[in-house]
Short mmCIF file of C-alpha atoms in Angstrom, two decimals:
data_model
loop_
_atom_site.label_atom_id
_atom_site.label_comp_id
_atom_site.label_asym_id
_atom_site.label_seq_id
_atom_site.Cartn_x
_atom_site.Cartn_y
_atom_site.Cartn_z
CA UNK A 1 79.91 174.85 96.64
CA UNK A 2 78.66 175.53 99.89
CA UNK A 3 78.52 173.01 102.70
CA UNK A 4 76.84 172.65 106.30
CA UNK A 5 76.99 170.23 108.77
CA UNK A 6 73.83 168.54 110.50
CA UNK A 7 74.89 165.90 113.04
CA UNK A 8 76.54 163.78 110.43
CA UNK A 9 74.35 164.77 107.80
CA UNK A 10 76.94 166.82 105.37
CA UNK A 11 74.83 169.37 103.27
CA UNK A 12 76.69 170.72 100.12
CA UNK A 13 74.70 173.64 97.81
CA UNK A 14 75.53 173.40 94.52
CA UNK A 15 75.09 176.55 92.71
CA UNK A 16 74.36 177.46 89.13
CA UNK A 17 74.85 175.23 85.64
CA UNK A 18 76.63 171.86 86.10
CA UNK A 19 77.88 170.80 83.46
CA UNK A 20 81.38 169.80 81.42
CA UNK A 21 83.04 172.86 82.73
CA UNK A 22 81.79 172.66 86.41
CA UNK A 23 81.30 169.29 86.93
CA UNK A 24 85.07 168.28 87.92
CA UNK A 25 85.58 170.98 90.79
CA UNK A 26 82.22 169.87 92.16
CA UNK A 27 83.67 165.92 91.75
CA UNK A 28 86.65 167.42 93.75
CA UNK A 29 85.38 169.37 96.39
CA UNK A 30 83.08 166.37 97.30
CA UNK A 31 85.22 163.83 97.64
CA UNK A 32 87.44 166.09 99.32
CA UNK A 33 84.44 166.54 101.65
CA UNK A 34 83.50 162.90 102.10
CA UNK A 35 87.17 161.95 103.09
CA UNK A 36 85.68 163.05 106.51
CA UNK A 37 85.05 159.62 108.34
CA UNK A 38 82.58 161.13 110.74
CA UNK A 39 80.06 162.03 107.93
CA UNK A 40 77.53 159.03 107.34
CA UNK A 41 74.97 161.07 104.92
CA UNK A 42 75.14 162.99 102.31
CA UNK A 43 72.18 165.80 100.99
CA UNK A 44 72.63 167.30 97.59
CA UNK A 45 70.66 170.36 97.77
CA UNK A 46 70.35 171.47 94.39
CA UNK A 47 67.75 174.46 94.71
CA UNK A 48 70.29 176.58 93.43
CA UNK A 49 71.19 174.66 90.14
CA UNK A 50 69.68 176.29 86.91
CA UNK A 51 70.77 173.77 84.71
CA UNK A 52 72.08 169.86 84.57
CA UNK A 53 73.30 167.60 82.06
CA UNK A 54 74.55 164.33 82.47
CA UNK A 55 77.96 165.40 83.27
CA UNK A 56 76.71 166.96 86.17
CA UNK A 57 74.11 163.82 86.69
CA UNK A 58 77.59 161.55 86.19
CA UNK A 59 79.12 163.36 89.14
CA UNK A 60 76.35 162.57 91.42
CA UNK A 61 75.54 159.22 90.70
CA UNK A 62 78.99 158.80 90.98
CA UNK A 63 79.33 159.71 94.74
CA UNK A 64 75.75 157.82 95.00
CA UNK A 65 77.89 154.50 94.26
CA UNK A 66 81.02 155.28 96.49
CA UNK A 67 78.58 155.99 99.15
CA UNK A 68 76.62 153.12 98.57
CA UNK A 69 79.84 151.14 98.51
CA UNK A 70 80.65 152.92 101.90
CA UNK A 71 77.27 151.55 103.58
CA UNK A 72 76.56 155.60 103.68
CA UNK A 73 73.58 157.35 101.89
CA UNK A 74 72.89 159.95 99.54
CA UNK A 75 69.59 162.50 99.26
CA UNK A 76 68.72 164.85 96.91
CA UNK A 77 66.85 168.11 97.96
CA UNK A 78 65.30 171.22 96.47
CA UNK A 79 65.42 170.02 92.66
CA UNK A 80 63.22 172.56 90.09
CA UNK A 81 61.38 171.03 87.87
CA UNK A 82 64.20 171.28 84.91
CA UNK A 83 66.48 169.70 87.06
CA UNK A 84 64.51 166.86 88.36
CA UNK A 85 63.46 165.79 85.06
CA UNK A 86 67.12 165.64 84.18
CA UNK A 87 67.98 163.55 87.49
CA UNK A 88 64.60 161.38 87.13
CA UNK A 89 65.56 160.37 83.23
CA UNK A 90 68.65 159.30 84.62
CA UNK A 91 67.26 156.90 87.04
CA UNK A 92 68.18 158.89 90.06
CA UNK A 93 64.62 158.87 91.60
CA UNK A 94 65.04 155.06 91.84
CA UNK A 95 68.48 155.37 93.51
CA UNK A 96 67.68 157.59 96.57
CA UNK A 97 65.08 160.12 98.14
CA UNK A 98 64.59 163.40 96.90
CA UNK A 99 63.05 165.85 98.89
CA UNK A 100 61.38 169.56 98.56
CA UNK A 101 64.09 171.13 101.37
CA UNK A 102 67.30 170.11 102.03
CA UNK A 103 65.84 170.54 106.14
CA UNK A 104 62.81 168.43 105.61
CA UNK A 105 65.67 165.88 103.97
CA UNK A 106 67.60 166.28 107.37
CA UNK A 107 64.40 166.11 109.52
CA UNK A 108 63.54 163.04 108.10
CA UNK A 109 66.99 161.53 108.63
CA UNK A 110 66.25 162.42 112.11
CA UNK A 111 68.63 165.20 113.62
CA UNK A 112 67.48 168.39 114.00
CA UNK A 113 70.74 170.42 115.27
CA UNK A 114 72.05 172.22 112.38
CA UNK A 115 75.55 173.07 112.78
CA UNK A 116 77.01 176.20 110.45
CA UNK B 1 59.59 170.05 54.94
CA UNK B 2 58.68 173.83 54.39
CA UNK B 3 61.31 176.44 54.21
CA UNK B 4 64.19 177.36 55.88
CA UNK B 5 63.49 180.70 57.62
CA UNK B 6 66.47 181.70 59.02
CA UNK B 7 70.07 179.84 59.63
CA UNK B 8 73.12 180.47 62.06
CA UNK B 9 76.42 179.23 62.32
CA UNK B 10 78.78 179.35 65.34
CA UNK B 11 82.25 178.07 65.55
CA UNK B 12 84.33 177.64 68.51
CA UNK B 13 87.17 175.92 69.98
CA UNK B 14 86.71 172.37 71.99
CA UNK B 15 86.94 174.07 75.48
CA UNK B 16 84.98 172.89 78.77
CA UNK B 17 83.96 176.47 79.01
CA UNK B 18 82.25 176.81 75.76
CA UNK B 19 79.59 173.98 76.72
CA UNK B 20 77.70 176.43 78.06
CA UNK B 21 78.17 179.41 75.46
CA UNK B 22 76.89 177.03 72.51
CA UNK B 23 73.57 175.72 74.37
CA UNK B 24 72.78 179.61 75.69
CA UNK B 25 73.24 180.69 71.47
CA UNK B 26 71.37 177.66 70.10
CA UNK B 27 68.45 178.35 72.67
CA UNK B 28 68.25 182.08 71.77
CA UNK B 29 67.70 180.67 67.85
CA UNK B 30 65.17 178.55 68.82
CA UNK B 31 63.26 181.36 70.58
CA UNK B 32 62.86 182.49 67.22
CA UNK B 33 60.13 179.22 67.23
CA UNK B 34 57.25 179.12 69.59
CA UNK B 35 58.78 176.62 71.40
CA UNK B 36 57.88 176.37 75.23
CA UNK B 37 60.21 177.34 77.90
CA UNK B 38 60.51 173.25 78.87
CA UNK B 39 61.33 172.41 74.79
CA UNK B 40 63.65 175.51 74.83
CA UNK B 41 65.02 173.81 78.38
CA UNK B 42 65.06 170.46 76.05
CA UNK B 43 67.77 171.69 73.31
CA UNK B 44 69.45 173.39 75.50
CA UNK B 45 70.49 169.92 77.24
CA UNK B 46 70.45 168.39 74.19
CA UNK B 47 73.12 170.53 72.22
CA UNK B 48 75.01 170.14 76.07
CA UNK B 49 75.35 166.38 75.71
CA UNK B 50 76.17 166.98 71.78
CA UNK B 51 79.05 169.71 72.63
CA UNK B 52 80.21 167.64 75.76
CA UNK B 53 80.39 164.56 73.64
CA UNK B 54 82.60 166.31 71.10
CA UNK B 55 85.07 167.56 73.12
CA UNK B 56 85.52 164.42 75.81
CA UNK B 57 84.91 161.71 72.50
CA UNK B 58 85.87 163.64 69.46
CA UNK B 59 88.76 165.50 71.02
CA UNK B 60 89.64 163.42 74.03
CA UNK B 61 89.37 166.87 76.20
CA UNK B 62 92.41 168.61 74.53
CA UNK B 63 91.82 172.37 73.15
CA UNK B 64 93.11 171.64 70.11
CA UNK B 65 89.93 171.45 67.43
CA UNK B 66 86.71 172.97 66.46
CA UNK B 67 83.49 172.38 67.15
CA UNK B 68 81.14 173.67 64.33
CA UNK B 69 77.44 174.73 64.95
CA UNK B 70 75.43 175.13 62.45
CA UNK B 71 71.23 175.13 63.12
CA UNK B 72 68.18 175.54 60.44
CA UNK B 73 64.75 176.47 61.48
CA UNK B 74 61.32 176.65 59.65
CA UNK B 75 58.14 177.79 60.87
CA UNK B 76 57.94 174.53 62.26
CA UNK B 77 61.07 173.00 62.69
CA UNK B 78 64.39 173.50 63.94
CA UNK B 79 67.45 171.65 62.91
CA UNK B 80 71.09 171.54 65.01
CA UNK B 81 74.22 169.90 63.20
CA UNK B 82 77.23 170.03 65.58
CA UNK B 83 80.21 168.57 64.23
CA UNK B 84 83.58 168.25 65.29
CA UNK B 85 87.30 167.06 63.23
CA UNK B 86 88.11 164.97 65.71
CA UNK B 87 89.01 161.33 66.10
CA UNK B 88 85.26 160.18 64.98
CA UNK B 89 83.68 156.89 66.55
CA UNK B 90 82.70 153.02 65.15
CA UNK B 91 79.29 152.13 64.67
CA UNK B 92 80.11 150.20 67.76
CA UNK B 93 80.98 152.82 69.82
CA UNK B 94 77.99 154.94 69.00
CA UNK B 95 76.20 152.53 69.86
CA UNK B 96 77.35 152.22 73.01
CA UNK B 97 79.18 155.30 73.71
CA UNK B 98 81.17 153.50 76.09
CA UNK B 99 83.66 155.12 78.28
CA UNK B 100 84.70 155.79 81.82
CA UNK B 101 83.19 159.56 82.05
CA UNK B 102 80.66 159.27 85.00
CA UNK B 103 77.60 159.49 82.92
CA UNK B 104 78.87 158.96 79.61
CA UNK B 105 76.19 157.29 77.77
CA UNK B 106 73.69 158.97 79.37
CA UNK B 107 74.39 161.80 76.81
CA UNK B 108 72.76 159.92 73.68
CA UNK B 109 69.87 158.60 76.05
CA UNK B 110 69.09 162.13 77.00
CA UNK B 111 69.78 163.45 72.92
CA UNK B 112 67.22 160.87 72.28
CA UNK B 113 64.33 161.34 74.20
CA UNK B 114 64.77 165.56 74.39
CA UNK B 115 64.35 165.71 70.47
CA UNK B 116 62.38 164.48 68.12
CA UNK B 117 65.28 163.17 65.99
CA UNK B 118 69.02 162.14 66.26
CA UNK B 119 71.47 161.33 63.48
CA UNK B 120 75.30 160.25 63.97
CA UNK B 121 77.39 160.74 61.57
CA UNK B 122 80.38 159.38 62.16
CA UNK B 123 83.69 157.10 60.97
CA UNK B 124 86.79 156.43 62.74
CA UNK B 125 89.25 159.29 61.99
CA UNK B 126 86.74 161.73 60.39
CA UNK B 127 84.69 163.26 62.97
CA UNK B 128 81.58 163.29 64.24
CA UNK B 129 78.66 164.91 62.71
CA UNK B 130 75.17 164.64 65.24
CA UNK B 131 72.02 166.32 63.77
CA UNK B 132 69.16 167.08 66.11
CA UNK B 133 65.98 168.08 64.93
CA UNK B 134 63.06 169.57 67.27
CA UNK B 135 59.91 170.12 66.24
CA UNK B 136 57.13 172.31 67.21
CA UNK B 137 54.33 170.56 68.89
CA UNK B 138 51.44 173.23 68.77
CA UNK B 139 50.83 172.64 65.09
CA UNK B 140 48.01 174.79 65.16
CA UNK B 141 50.53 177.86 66.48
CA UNK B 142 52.81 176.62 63.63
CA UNK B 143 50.21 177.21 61.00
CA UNK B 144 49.03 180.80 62.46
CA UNK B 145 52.89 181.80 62.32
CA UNK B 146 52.80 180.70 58.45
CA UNK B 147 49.45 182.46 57.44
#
């Protein structure tokens, strides 16, 4: 998982299939990452991911509550088609925003420095 | 139901890793169908949430069991059994497929609305048998394929 910094907008890019086998290190890594105090947001940019199942969809709506819980916020960008149906049957699409670019999801949270 | 056409069988141990091996070989059998790429997309998650559900309920995520594939297809239908040895579930618990697994649960809810049918077989103790069945949609390219 990749992960870039926007203000205090934390971007992570998940890569490839999510699923039983990957879904744990990603659990890990991002709640490794969100131990940082200084990040209030979170984007998902999921371009990347080829396939999701609800282990994967379990590990996001999982941070989506802690966050929640943590007055912080959670967007999802860049979801294909495959994906989003996955995510939308799952209720995400109610939960939080999804947008086409994980910068137009950054824009609209309103900082624009990008920060590698 | 018209004839079985062809039949495979894949059996592997109740590893994470092999989540992804059993939806890739299911969803090159149902190629042999003129399934779209979004129904091929549909089994693949399906057989996923089967496999995951096999090895986190039937096995409690320990390597030590099988996990059985076995999948029928007609002209116009295709049929996935995958079936496990392990600790099996209450009519209760299928029901509810309760659990603390983030999205646990979800896994029947998607099995149900990606196929066109979902059996669970299943007693306490003697494994878990879940059938999925997908059928072709384009009867029309179902009948052609027959003739």
């Amino acid at each position: 998982m990749e992960k870039r910094r926007a203000g205090n907008i934390l971007i992570c890019y998940f890569n490839g299939e999510i699923d039983l086998a990957t879904a744990p290190q990603l659990r890990a890594e991002l709640e490794e990452a969100l131990g940082d105090p200084d990040i209030t947001d979170l984007v998902l940019d999921v371009s990347r991911v080829s396939f999701i199942d609800s282990s994967g969809l379990g590990v996001i709506l999982g941070r989506y509550q802690q966050l929640q819980q943590q007055q912080r916020s959670l967007a999802i960008a860049g979801a294909q088609p495959g994906v989003r149906r996955i995510l939308q049957m799952g209720g995400l699409e109610r939960l939080v925003p999804f947008y086409k670019t994980s910068r137009e999801a950054v824009e609209e949270m309103g900082v624009t420095a990008w920060i590698r | 139901m018209d004839k079985i056409a062809n039949s495979m069988r894949l059996e592997f141990p109740s590893l994470a890793d092999n989540v992804g091996l059993a939806r890739v070989v299911v969803a090159s059998f149902a190629a042999q169908l003129d399934f779209t790429l979004e129904e091929l997309e549909e089994i693949k998650v399906a057989v996923s949430e089967a496999v995951t559900n096999a090895i986190v309920h039937g096995y409690q995520q320990k390597p030590v069991g099988l996990i059985t594939i076995t999948a029928n297809r007609s002209d116009t239908w295709l049929e996935i059994v995958v079936s496990d040895n392990g600790k099996g579930m209450t009519q209760a618990e299928q029901i509810l497929s309760a659990g603390g697994r983030e999205g646990q649960g979800l896994g029947f809810i998607f099995m149900q609305s990606l196929m066109d049918e979902v059996r669970v077989d299943s007693a306490s103790g003697q494994g878990t048998a879940v059938t999925l069945v997908k059928r072709l949609k384009n009867m029309a390219q179902a009948v052609a394929l027959q003739s």
